[in-house]
Amino acid sequence: MEQRKTGYFNSLDYITVITAITASAFGLMLVYSATYSTLKDGALFSSDVRSMFISVILGLGVALVVSNVDYEIISKYWPVIAAGCVGLMVFTMFFGVAPSARQDARSWLDLKVFYFQPSELLKVGFIISFSYHLDRVKNNINRIKTIVPLVIHGMIPIVLVIATGDAGSALIFMLMFIGMLFFAKVNIGYFVAGICALIVGFAVAWRFGIINGIQRERITALFYPDLYKDTLYQQTNGKIALGSGGFSGQGYLNGTMTQGGLVPENQNDMVLTVAGEEFGYIGAMAVILILLVLILKVLNTGLHARDNVGYLMCSGISVMLFAQMFINVGMELSWLPCIGITLPLFSAGGSSSLCIYLALGIEMSVYRYSKAHGNALLYN
């Protein structure tokens, strides 16, 4: 028993664990500050902080357990995992609940104790199933009869999340799909054709009003900010908060706009503004650098994986984290429309943190079993 325990900790991916915990600890600080001014008398912390803390603790435990399960075994259960995730999404389509500000986005399940967003779990399920699919067809990856089923596979989660009104997650899934195809070494010609198809599809959707309402308004506002000041209120104030922190910030719990509640949803979509205002340029860059270290570590694990499935799983996880980070920062800087994408491990949201830790558990499994495989080869 003692040898097993020693072996477990010797093969643990400490860089991933420490980086993820650092991100979550910093994130909890930022969420606490973002909700500090709204605390009721006698309350020590908000419900956002409480749910985030619980999800981090649970997520870390899940990651450590999953890291000790061979990822090859996990990948072979892809039909069960995929069916479970799809079933959960279909259930959400009929019984999901929506926030008061977005009644069209029925993307959450009310579990009474907390709200859960199934699309976050679907991301992990998609990474597992799509990695297995790509591995099975790797020798014929560039044949059209292979590409078509892959495209259908990639469209399933996109259609499901759009059906629940979650356009932001649909974009993340699209980027995950494209990114995993890239790491699977699909011919560049398919990407060019796909991009052209997306441009045409977007133009058609825009022309015939398929993209409408607040989504259309938020896109238009980026090009005509003077005409859509109300639409850009959140992003405009967020940029002011980011810039007002200067190099070193106004001090923790002392951000003028943060504590004045002038940046809506700064515990979620706009959490980087809290770091920028209260910790300055140093704090905002620290957030991005921590995430980049985590992304590069996951990608490095994939590059040293013992097989193609492990490589693809880690590639998918790194693409997921990078896509969310890129879009969130782009939203906060008004480079992209505000579509409700949180900053991984930093924003409030129990579902997101819990499922990211689950994904990191898979990455740590790839690290552990690839390392064991390498040691076995060395001694044999």
mmCIF file of C-alpha atoms in Angstrom:
data_model
loop_
_atom_site.group_PDB
_atom_site.id
_atom_site.type_symbol
_atom_site.label_atom_id
_atom_site.label_comp_id
_atom_site.label_asym_id
_atom_site.label_seq_id
_atom_site.Cartn_x
_atom_site.Cartn_y
_atom_site.Cartn_z
ATOM 1 C CA MET A 1 0.000 0.000 0.000
ATOM 2 C CA GLU A 2 2.835 2.358 0.848
ATOM 3 C CA GLN A 3 4.492 1.791 -2.514
ATOM 4 C CA ARG A 4 1.262 2.579 -4.328
ATOM 5 C CA LYS A 5 0.893 5.878 -2.477
ATOM 6 C CA THR A 6 4.491 6.847 -3.222
ATOM 7 C CA GLY A 7 4.043 5.969 -6.890
ATOM 8 C CA TYR A 8 0.882 8.029 -7.095
ATOM 9 C CA PHE A 9 2.532 11.211 -5.877
ATOM 10 C CA ASN A 10 5.729 10.624 -7.799
ATOM 11 C CA SER A 11 3.786 10.587 -11.069
ATOM 12 C CA LEU A 12 1.428 13.443 -10.220
ATOM 13 C CA ASP A 13 1.523 16.417 -12.585
ATOM 14 C CA TYR A 14 2.423 19.031 -9.980
ATOM 15 C CA ILE A 15 2.802 21.881 -12.451
ATOM 16 C CA THR A 16 -0.799 21.497 -13.630
ATOM 17 C CA VAL A 17 -2.103 21.119 -10.061
ATOM 18 C CA ILE A 18 -0.211 24.123 -8.702
ATOM 19 C CA THR A 19 -1.034 26.331 -11.702
ATOM 20 C CA ALA A 20 -4.751 25.457 -11.550
ATOM 21 C CA ILE A 21 -4.934 26.040 -7.785
ATOM 22 C CA THR A 22 -3.119 29.366 -8.196
ATOM 23 C CA ALA A 23 -5.620 30.430 -10.859
ATOM 24 C CA SER A 24 -8.585 29.409 -8.704
ATOM 25 C CA ALA A 25 -7.197 31.138 -5.590
ATOM 26 C CA PHE A 26 -6.629 34.363 -7.532
ATOM 27 C CA GLY A 27 -10.067 33.970 -9.109
ATOM 28 C CA LEU A 28 -11.711 33.607 -5.692
ATOM 29 C CA MET A 29 -10.010 36.820 -4.590
ATOM 30 C CA LEU A 30 -11.326 38.651 -7.643
ATOM 31 C CA VAL A 31 -14.870 37.295 -7.291
ATOM 32 C CA TYR A 32 -14.867 38.174 -3.601
ATOM 33 C CA SER A 33 -13.886 41.747 -4.450
ATOM 34 C CA ALA A 34 -16.444 41.962 -7.271
ATOM 35 C CA THR A 35 -19.248 40.973 -4.879
ATOM 36 C CA TYR A 36 -17.889 42.633 -1.743
ATOM 37 C CA SER A 37 -19.926 45.840 -2.029
ATOM 38 C CA THR A 38 -23.179 43.882 -2.358
ATOM 39 C CA LEU A 39 -22.724 41.738 0.755
ATOM 40 C CA LYS A 40 -25.643 41.850 3.134
ATOM 41 C CA ASP A 41 -25.036 42.874 6.735
ATOM 42 C CA GLY A 42 -23.303 40.077 8.590
ATOM 43 C CA ALA A 43 -22.480 38.064 5.461
ATOM 44 C CA LEU A 44 -18.856 36.996 5.137
ATOM 45 C CA PHE A 45 -19.006 36.224 1.427
ATOM 46 C CA SER A 46 -21.458 36.037 -1.441
ATOM 47 C CA SER A 47 -23.185 32.976 -2.878
ATOM 48 C CA ASP A 48 -20.925 33.313 -5.931
ATOM 49 C CA VAL A 49 -17.822 32.948 -3.770
ATOM 50 C CA ARG A 50 -19.333 30.049 -1.845
ATOM 51 C CA SER A 51 -20.363 28.077 -4.949
ATOM 52 C CA MET A 52 -17.016 28.763 -6.626
ATOM 53 C CA PHE A 53 -15.066 27.608 -3.553
ATOM 54 C CA ILE A 54 -17.096 24.400 -3.274
ATOM 55 C CA SER A 55 -16.727 23.662 -6.987
ATOM 56 C CA VAL A 56 -12.949 24.182 -6.820
ATOM 57 C CA ILE A 57 -12.588 21.800 -3.863
ATOM 58 C CA LEU A 58 -14.836 19.196 -5.501
ATOM 59 C CA GLY A 59 -13.173 19.730 -8.872
ATOM 60 C CA LEU A 60 -9.688 19.285 -7.459
ATOM 61 C CA GLY A 61 -10.778 16.060 -5.780
ATOM 62 C CA VAL A 62 -12.327 14.799 -9.010
ATOM 63 C CA ALA A 63 -9.182 15.724 -10.970
ATOM 64 C CA LEU A 64 -6.926 13.824 -8.571
ATOM 65 C CA VAL A 65 -9.148 10.737 -8.742
ATOM 66 C CA VAL A 66 -9.500 10.850 -12.542
ATOM 67 C CA SER A 67 -5.739 11.309 -12.911
ATOM 68 C CA ASN A 68 -5.309 7.808 -11.479
ATOM 69 C CA VAL A 69 -7.623 6.245 -14.092
ATOM 70 C CA ASP A 70 -5.988 5.256 -17.369
ATOM 71 C CA TYR A 71 -7.244 7.696 -20.011
ATOM 72 C CA GLU A 72 -7.394 4.848 -22.544
ATOM 73 C CA ILE A 73 -10.095 3.236 -20.415
ATOM 74 C CA ILE A 74 -11.932 6.572 -20.271
ATOM 75 C CA SER A 75 -11.750 6.958 -24.060
ATOM 76 C CA LYS A 76 -13.181 3.491 -24.650
ATOM 77 C CA TYR A 77 -16.314 4.476 -22.743
ATOM 78 C CA TRP A 78 -16.937 7.329 -25.188
ATOM 79 C CA PRO A 79 -20.357 6.023 -26.321
ATOM 80 C CA VAL A 80 -21.674 6.060 -22.756
ATOM 81 C CA ILE A 81 -20.098 9.455 -22.061
ATOM 82 C CA ALA A 82 -21.396 10.960 -25.313
ATOM 83 C CA ALA A 83 -24.909 9.545 -24.821
ATOM 84 C CA GLY A 84 -25.026 10.847 -21.257
ATOM 85 C CA CYS A 85 -23.926 14.358 -22.262
ATOM 86 C CA VAL A 86 -26.320 14.525 -25.230
ATOM 87 C CA GLY A 87 -29.181 13.219 -23.097
ATOM 88 C CA LEU A 88 -28.466 15.866 -20.484
ATOM 89 C CA MET A 89 -28.514 18.584 -23.147
ATOM 90 C CA VAL A 90 -31.829 17.340 -24.567
ATOM 91 C CA PHE A 91 -33.254 17.353 -21.056
ATOM 92 C CA THR A 92 -32.029 20.942 -20.652
ATOM 93 C CA MET A 93 -33.789 21.975 -23.869
ATOM 94 C CA PHE A 94 -37.126 21.073 -22.274
ATOM 95 C CA PHE A 95 -36.558 21.660 -18.569
ATOM 96 C CA GLY A 96 -33.707 24.172 -18.462
ATOM 97 C CA VAL A 97 -33.989 27.537 -16.753
ATOM 98 C CA ALA A 98 -32.789 30.937 -17.916
ATOM 99 C CA PRO A 99 -31.416 33.999 -16.097
ATOM 100 C CA SER A 100 -33.826 36.911 -15.694
ATOM 101 C CA ALA A 101 -31.903 39.015 -18.215
ATOM 102 C CA ARG A 102 -31.803 36.283 -20.906
ATOM 103 C CA GLN A 103 -35.077 34.368 -21.011
ATOM 104 C CA ASP A 104 -34.109 32.917 -24.397
ATOM 105 C CA ALA A 105 -31.069 31.138 -22.912
ATOM 106 C CA ARG A 106 -32.484 28.068 -21.158
ATOM 107 C CA SER A 107 -29.013 26.693 -20.520
ATOM 108 C CA TRP A 108 -29.068 25.817 -16.821
ATOM 109 C CA LEU A 109 -30.582 23.066 -14.718
ATOM 110 C CA ASP A 110 -31.958 24.032 -11.325
ATOM 111 C CA LEU A 111 -30.722 21.295 -8.983
ATOM 112 C CA LYS A 112 -32.147 23.232 -5.994
ATOM 113 C CA VAL A 113 -28.782 23.176 -4.209
ATOM 114 C CA PHE A 114 -27.076 24.926 -7.136
ATOM 115 C CA TYR A 115 -27.476 25.658 -10.859
ATOM 116 C CA PHE A 116 -25.611 23.447 -13.312
ATOM 117 C CA GLN A 117 -24.798 24.234 -16.947
ATOM 118 C CA PRO A 118 -24.680 20.939 -18.915
ATOM 119 C CA SER A 119 -22.853 22.523 -21.857
ATOM 120 C CA GLU A 120 -19.730 22.694 -19.663
ATOM 121 C CA LEU A 121 -19.827 18.918 -19.170
ATOM 122 C CA LEU A 122 -20.562 18.480 -22.869
ATOM 123 C CA LYS A 123 -17.219 20.137 -23.659
ATOM 124 C CA VAL A 124 -15.372 17.401 -21.787
ATOM 125 C CA GLY A 125 -17.538 14.709 -23.353
ATOM 126 C CA PHE A 126 -16.882 16.108 -26.820
ATOM 127 C CA ILE A 127 -13.121 16.135 -26.244
ATOM 128 C CA ILE A 128 -13.217 12.462 -25.227
ATOM 129 C CA SER A 129 -15.485 11.252 -28.044
ATOM 130 C CA PHE A 130 -13.932 13.377 -30.791
ATOM 131 C CA SER A 131 -10.397 12.346 -29.779
ATOM 132 C CA TYR A 132 -11.391 8.705 -30.082
ATOM 133 C CA HIS A 133 -13.086 9.370 -33.436
ATOM 134 C CA LEU A 134 -10.053 11.198 -34.815
ATOM 135 C CA ASP A 135 -7.743 8.444 -33.651
ATOM 136 C CA ARG A 136 -9.826 5.729 -35.316
ATOM 137 C CA VAL A 137 -9.630 7.466 -38.707
ATOM 138 C CA LYS A 138 -6.094 8.872 -38.435
ATOM 139 C CA ASN A 139 -4.775 6.840 -41.376
ATOM 140 C CA ASN A 140 -7.511 8.177 -43.678
ATOM 141 C CA ILE A 141 -7.971 11.578 -42.061
ATOM 142 C CA ASN A 142 -7.930 13.569 -45.306
ATOM 143 C CA ARG A 143 -10.419 11.518 -47.286
ATOM 144 C CA ILE A 144 -13.780 13.173 -47.905
ATOM 145 C CA LYS A 145 -15.649 10.095 -46.612
ATOM 146 C CA THR A 146 -13.781 10.581 -43.338
ATOM 147 C CA ILE A 147 -14.243 14.344 -43.124
ATOM 148 C CA VAL A 148 -18.034 14.270 -43.534
ATOM 149 C CA PRO A 149 -18.683 12.099 -40.430
ATOM 150 C CA LEU A 150 -16.204 14.239 -38.485
ATOM 151 C CA VAL A 151 -18.126 17.389 -39.459
ATOM 152 C CA ILE A 152 -21.404 15.763 -38.388
ATOM 153 C CA HIS A 153 -19.791 14.794 -35.085
ATOM 154 C CA GLY A 154 -18.618 18.386 -34.575
ATOM 155 C CA MET A 155 -22.027 19.840 -35.448
ATOM 156 C CA ILE A 156 -23.923 17.819 -32.832
ATOM 157 C CA PRO A 157 -22.784 19.821 -29.749
ATOM 158 C CA ILE A 158 -23.030 23.098 -31.671
ATOM 159 C CA VAL A 159 -26.666 22.438 -32.593
ATOM 160 C CA LEU A 160 -27.486 21.289 -29.062
ATOM 161 C CA VAL A 161 -26.149 24.412 -27.336
ATOM 162 C CA ILE A 162 -27.738 26.727 -29.918
ATOM 163 C CA ALA A 163 -31.058 24.983 -29.206
ATOM 164 C CA THR A 164 -30.723 26.012 -25.549
ATOM 165 C CA GLY A 165 -29.982 29.622 -26.546
ATOM 166 C CA ASP A 166 -26.283 29.526 -25.675
ATOM 167 C CA ALA A 167 -24.616 31.094 -28.714
ATOM 168 C CA GLY A 168 -21.403 31.771 -26.785
ATOM 169 C CA SER A 169 -20.811 28.094 -26.034
ATOM 170 C CA ALA A 170 -21.609 27.264 -29.665
ATOM 171 C CA LEU A 171 -18.655 29.431 -30.712
ATOM 172 C CA ILE A 172 -16.385 27.664 -28.206
ATOM 173 C CA PHE A 173 -17.418 24.267 -29.589
ATOM 174 C CA MET A 174 -16.760 25.470 -33.117
ATOM 175 C CA LEU A 175 -13.245 26.578 -32.180
ATOM 176 C CA MET A 176 -12.642 23.300 -30.331
ATOM 177 C CA PHE A 177 -13.766 21.370 -33.409
ATOM 178 C CA ILE A 178 -11.510 23.382 -35.727
ATOM 179 C CA GLY A 179 -8.572 23.258 -33.329
ATOM 180 C CA MET A 180 -8.738 19.504 -32.813
ATOM 181 C CA LEU A 181 -8.903 18.964 -36.587
ATOM 182 C CA PHE A 182 -5.796 21.126 -36.894
ATOM 183 C CA PHE A 183 -3.896 19.076 -34.295
ATOM 184 C CA ALA A 184 -5.086 15.901 -36.039
ATOM 185 C CA LYS A 185 -3.233 17.194 -39.128
ATOM 186 C CA VAL A 186 -6.218 17.598 -41.427
ATOM 187 C CA ASN A 187 -5.263 19.095 -44.811
ATOM 188 C CA ILE A 188 -5.264 22.907 -44.849
ATOM 189 C CA GLY A 189 -7.588 22.923 -47.869
ATOM 190 C CA TYR A 190 -10.466 21.731 -45.714
ATOM 191 C CA PHE A 191 -9.931 24.651 -43.340
ATOM 192 C CA VAL A 192 -10.013 27.133 -46.220
ATOM 193 C CA ALA A 193 -13.244 25.587 -47.506
ATOM 194 C CA GLY A 194 -14.700 25.593 -43.998
ATOM 195 C CA ILE A 195 -13.851 29.252 -43.407
ATOM 196 C CA CYS A 196 -15.448 30.213 -46.720
ATOM 197 C CA ALA A 197 -18.556 28.246 -45.768
ATOM 198 C CA LEU A 198 -18.708 30.013 -42.394
ATOM 199 C CA ILE A 199 -18.425 33.431 -44.012
ATOM 200 C CA VAL A 200 -21.206 32.624 -46.469
ATOM 201 C CA GLY A 201 -23.327 31.119 -43.702
ATOM 202 C CA PHE A 202 -22.869 34.171 -41.498
ATOM 203 C CA ALA A 203 -23.767 36.509 -44.372
ATOM 204 C CA VAL A 204 -26.944 34.527 -45.100
ATOM 205 C CA ALA A 205 -27.890 34.390 -41.409
ATOM 206 C CA TRP A 206 -27.367 38.156 -41.122
ATOM 207 C CA ARG A 207 -29.254 38.961 -44.324
ATOM 208 C CA PHE A 208 -32.336 36.928 -43.455
ATOM 209 C CA GLY A 209 -32.482 37.884 -39.787
ATOM 210 C CA ILE A 210 -31.458 34.541 -38.335
ATOM 211 C CA ILE A 211 -28.974 36.542 -36.273
ATOM 212 C CA ASN A 212 -31.267 39.035 -34.621
ATOM 213 C CA GLY A 213 -32.165 40.754 -31.366
ATOM 214 C CA ILE A 214 -29.456 41.413 -28.809
ATOM 215 C CA GLN A 215 -26.907 39.263 -30.681
ATOM 216 C CA ARG A 216 -27.214 41.395 -33.819
ATOM 217 C CA GLU A 217 -27.115 44.567 -31.751
ATOM 218 C CA ARG A 218 -23.936 43.585 -29.929
ATOM 219 C CA ILE A 219 -22.123 42.843 -33.191
ATOM 220 C CA THR A 220 -23.287 46.096 -34.815
ATOM 221 C CA ALA A 221 -22.292 48.069 -31.720
ATOM 222 C CA LEU A 222 -18.612 47.208 -32.225
ATOM 223 C CA PHE A 223 -18.640 49.091 -35.537
ATOM 224 C CA TYR A 224 -20.973 51.943 -34.492
ATOM 225 C CA PRO A 225 -20.193 52.513 -30.800
ATOM 226 C CA ASP A 226 -21.651 56.025 -30.734
ATOM 227 C CA LEU A 227 -25.058 54.700 -31.808
ATOM 228 C CA TYR A 228 -25.129 51.839 -29.301
ATOM 229 C CA LYS A 229 -23.815 53.324 -26.079
ATOM 230 C CA ASP A 230 -26.350 51.468 -23.958
ATOM 231 C CA THR A 231 -25.440 48.151 -25.562
ATOM 232 C CA LEU A 232 -21.738 48.774 -24.916
ATOM 233 C CA TYR A 233 -22.269 50.050 -21.360
ATOM 234 C CA GLN A 234 -20.783 46.937 -19.755
ATOM 235 C CA GLN A 235 -17.771 46.777 -22.044
ATOM 236 C CA THR A 236 -17.126 50.536 -22.005
ATOM 237 C CA ASN A 237 -17.112 50.681 -18.207
ATOM 238 C CA GLY A 238 -15.027 47.530 -18.121
ATOM 239 C CA LYS A 239 -12.326 49.153 -20.239
ATOM 240 C CA ILE A 240 -12.402 52.257 -18.050
ATOM 241 C CA ALA A 241 -11.950 50.073 -14.972
ATOM 242 C CA LEU A 242 -9.077 48.185 -16.604
ATOM 243 C CA GLY A 243 -7.289 51.390 -17.541
ATOM 244 C CA SER A 244 -7.920 53.188 -14.253
ATOM 245 C CA GLY A 245 -5.758 50.694 -12.366
ATOM 246 C CA GLY A 246 -2.608 51.954 -14.045
ATOM 247 C CA PHE A 247 0.503 49.874 -13.555
ATOM 248 C CA SER A 248 0.045 48.659 -9.972
ATOM 249 C CA GLY A 249 -3.675 49.179 -9.309
ATOM 250 C CA GLN A 250 -5.842 51.005 -6.787
ATOM 251 C CA GLY A 251 -5.491 48.293 -4.153
ATOM 252 C CA TYR A 252 -7.486 45.219 -3.235
ATOM 253 C CA LEU A 253 -11.132 46.015 -2.375
ATOM 254 C CA ASN A 254 -10.438 49.652 -3.290
ATOM 255 C CA GLY A 255 -11.321 49.719 -6.981
ATOM 256 C CA THR A 256 -13.625 52.681 -7.563
ATOM 257 C CA MET A 257 -15.706 51.116 -10.315
ATOM 258 C CA THR A 258 -15.512 47.602 -8.933
ATOM 259 C CA GLN A 259 -16.782 48.582 -5.510
ATOM 260 C CA GLY A 260 -19.238 51.048 -7.022
ATOM 261 C CA GLY A 261 -20.911 48.288 -9.014
ATOM 262 C CA LEU A 262 -20.368 50.150 -12.278
ATOM 263 C CA VAL A 263 -19.245 47.116 -14.298
ATOM 264 C CA PRO A 264 -22.154 44.650 -14.612
ATOM 265 C CA GLU A 265 -21.298 40.956 -14.192
ATOM 266 C CA ASN A 266 -17.717 41.699 -13.203
ATOM 267 C CA GLN A 267 -17.710 38.502 -11.141
ATOM 268 C CA ASN A 268 -18.413 36.528 -14.329
ATOM 269 C CA ASP A 269 -17.758 37.797 -17.856
ATOM 270 C CA MET A 270 -15.800 40.882 -16.809
ATOM 271 C CA VAL A 271 -13.642 39.506 -13.991
ATOM 272 C CA LEU A 272 -10.412 40.687 -15.674
ATOM 273 C CA THR A 273 -11.543 44.280 -15.076
ATOM 274 C CA VAL A 274 -11.359 43.636 -11.329
ATOM 275 C CA ALA A 275 -7.771 42.441 -11.663
ATOM 276 C CA GLY A 276 -6.898 45.443 -13.849
ATOM 277 C CA GLU A 277 -8.474 48.064 -11.599
ATOM 278 C CA GLU A 278 -7.315 46.747 -8.236
ATOM 279 C CA PHE A 279 -3.991 45.096 -9.177
ATOM 280 C CA GLY A 280 -3.189 47.153 -12.257
ATOM 281 C CA TYR A 281 -1.426 46.084 -15.421
ATOM 282 C CA ILE A 282 0.640 43.668 -13.337
ATOM 283 C CA GLY A 283 -2.463 41.919 -12.019
ATOM 284 C CA ALA A 284 -4.216 41.700 -15.388
ATOM 285 C CA MET A 285 -1.109 40.297 -17.066
ATOM 286 C CA ALA A 286 -0.628 37.833 -14.197
ATOM 287 C CA VAL A 287 -4.101 36.422 -14.898
ATOM 288 C CA ILE A 288 -3.317 35.911 -18.587
ATOM 289 C CA LEU A 289 0.165 34.496 -17.917
ATOM 290 C CA ILE A 290 -1.154 31.963 -15.404
ATOM 291 C CA LEU A 291 -3.658 30.719 -17.970
ATOM 292 C CA LEU A 292 -1.018 30.612 -20.709
ATOM 293 C CA VAL A 293 1.267 28.538 -18.476
ATOM 294 C CA LEU A 294 -1.586 26.104 -17.846
ATOM 295 C CA ILE A 295 -2.493 25.899 -21.548
ATOM 296 C CA LEU A 296 1.111 25.324 -22.615
ATOM 297 C CA LYS A 297 1.563 22.696 -19.895
ATOM 298 C CA VAL A 298 -1.498 20.775 -21.109
ATOM 299 C CA LEU A 299 -0.291 21.030 -24.702
ATOM 300 C CA ASN A 300 3.192 19.847 -23.697
ATOM 301 C CA THR A 301 1.681 16.823 -21.964
ATOM 302 C CA GLY A 302 -0.111 15.990 -25.206
ATOM 303 C CA LEU A 303 3.075 16.299 -27.245
ATOM 304 C CA HIS A 304 4.736 13.746 -24.937
ATOM 305 C CA ALA A 305 1.731 11.416 -24.709
ATOM 306 C CA ARG A 306 2.290 7.714 -25.241
ATOM 307 C CA ASP A 307 -0.303 7.543 -28.036
ATOM 308 C CA ASN A 308 -2.470 9.566 -30.405
ATOM 309 C CA VAL A 309 -5.577 9.518 -28.188
ATOM 310 C CA GLY A 310 -3.689 11.130 -25.309
ATOM 311 C CA TYR A 311 -2.204 13.699 -27.683
ATOM 312 C CA LEU A 312 -5.637 14.598 -29.077
ATOM 313 C CA MET A 313 -7.308 14.767 -25.655
ATOM 314 C CA CYS A 314 -4.703 17.215 -24.370
ATOM 315 C CA SER A 315 -4.901 19.194 -27.608
ATOM 316 C CA GLY A 316 -8.668 19.506 -27.178
ATOM 317 C CA ILE A 317 -8.337 20.636 -23.568
ATOM 318 C CA SER A 318 -5.727 23.255 -24.462
ATOM 319 C CA VAL A 319 -7.872 24.551 -27.356
ATOM 320 C CA MET A 320 -10.912 24.767 -25.045
ATOM 321 C CA LEU A 321 -8.997 26.803 -22.444
ATOM 322 C CA PHE A 322 -7.356 29.054 -25.031
ATOM 323 C CA ALA A 323 -10.627 29.694 -26.894
ATOM 324 C CA GLN A 324 -12.412 30.718 -23.697
ATOM 325 C CA MET A 325 -9.545 32.938 -22.601
ATOM 326 C CA PHE A 326 -9.193 34.584 -26.026
ATOM 327 C CA ILE A 327 -12.911 35.294 -26.413
ATOM 328 C CA ASN A 328 -13.324 36.533 -22.842
ATOM 329 C CA VAL A 329 -10.395 38.949 -23.115
ATOM 330 C CA GLY A 330 -11.624 40.016 -26.557
ATOM 331 C CA MET A 331 -15.043 40.772 -25.054
ATOM 332 C CA GLU A 332 -13.576 42.802 -22.215
ATOM 333 C CA LEU A 333 -11.471 44.876 -24.615
ATOM 334 C CA SER A 334 -14.406 45.349 -27.050
ATOM 335 C CA TRP A 335 -12.596 43.445 -29.778
ATOM 336 C CA LEU A 336 -15.456 40.947 -29.819
ATOM 337 C CA PRO A 337 -19.169 41.168 -28.969
ATOM 338 C CA CYS A 338 -20.197 40.299 -25.418
ATOM 339 C CA ILE A 339 -21.510 36.718 -25.627
ATOM 340 C CA GLY A 340 -21.280 35.498 -22.047
ATOM 341 C CA ILE A 341 -18.016 33.535 -22.043
ATOM 342 C CA THR A 342 -16.297 33.290 -18.666
ATOM 343 C CA LEU A 343 -12.547 33.380 -17.987
ATOM 344 C CA PRO A 344 -11.430 29.805 -17.149
ATOM 345 C CA LEU A 345 -10.874 29.221 -13.402
ATOM 346 C CA PHE A 346 -11.091 32.958 -12.665
ATOM 347 C CA SER A 347 -14.762 33.788 -13.228
ATOM 348 C CA ALA A 348 -17.548 32.810 -10.859
ATOM 349 C CA GLY A 349 -19.431 29.741 -12.006
ATOM 350 C CA GLY A 350 -19.372 26.372 -10.325
ATOM 351 C CA SER A 351 -20.180 24.372 -13.468
ATOM 352 C CA SER A 352 -17.271 25.836 -15.412
ATOM 353 C CA SER A 353 -14.649 25.353 -12.683
ATOM 354 C CA LEU A 354 -15.817 21.831 -11.853
ATOM 355 C CA CYS A 355 -15.747 20.678 -15.483
ATOM 356 C CA ILE A 356 -12.391 22.337 -16.192
ATOM 357 C CA TYR A 357 -10.898 20.416 -13.272
ATOM 358 C CA LEU A 358 -12.459 17.254 -14.699
ATOM 359 C CA ALA A 359 -10.720 17.992 -18.009
ATOM 360 C CA LEU A 360 -7.446 18.661 -16.194
ATOM 361 C CA GLY A 361 -7.849 15.307 -14.447
ATOM 362 C CA ILE A 362 -7.821 13.681 -17.897
ATOM 363 C CA GLU A 363 -4.704 15.667 -18.830
ATOM 364 C CA MET A 364 -3.027 14.495 -15.621
ATOM 365 C CA SER A 365 -3.990 10.909 -16.479
ATOM 366 C CA VAL A 366 -2.234 11.307 -19.837
ATOM 367 C CA TYR A 367 0.801 12.688 -17.999
ATOM 368 C CA ARG A 368 0.836 9.888 -15.416
ATOM 369 C CA TYR A 369 0.381 6.928 -17.765
ATOM 370 C CA SER A 370 2.632 8.323 -20.470
ATOM 371 C CA LYS A 371 5.339 8.801 -17.854
ATOM 372 C CA ALA A 372 4.807 5.246 -16.583
ATOM 373 C CA HIS A 373 4.986 3.986 -20.176
ATOM 374 C CA GLY A 374 8.234 5.855 -20.737
ATOM 375 C CA ASN A 375 9.732 4.450 -17.534
ATOM 376 C CA ALA A 376 8.675 0.951 -18.543
ATOM 377 C CA LEU A 377 10.414 1.323 -21.901
ATOM 378 C CA LEU A 378 13.511 2.703 -20.178
ATOM 379 C CA TYR A 379 13.850 -0.271 -17.844
ATOM 380 C CA ASN A 380 12.949 -2.844 -20.454
#
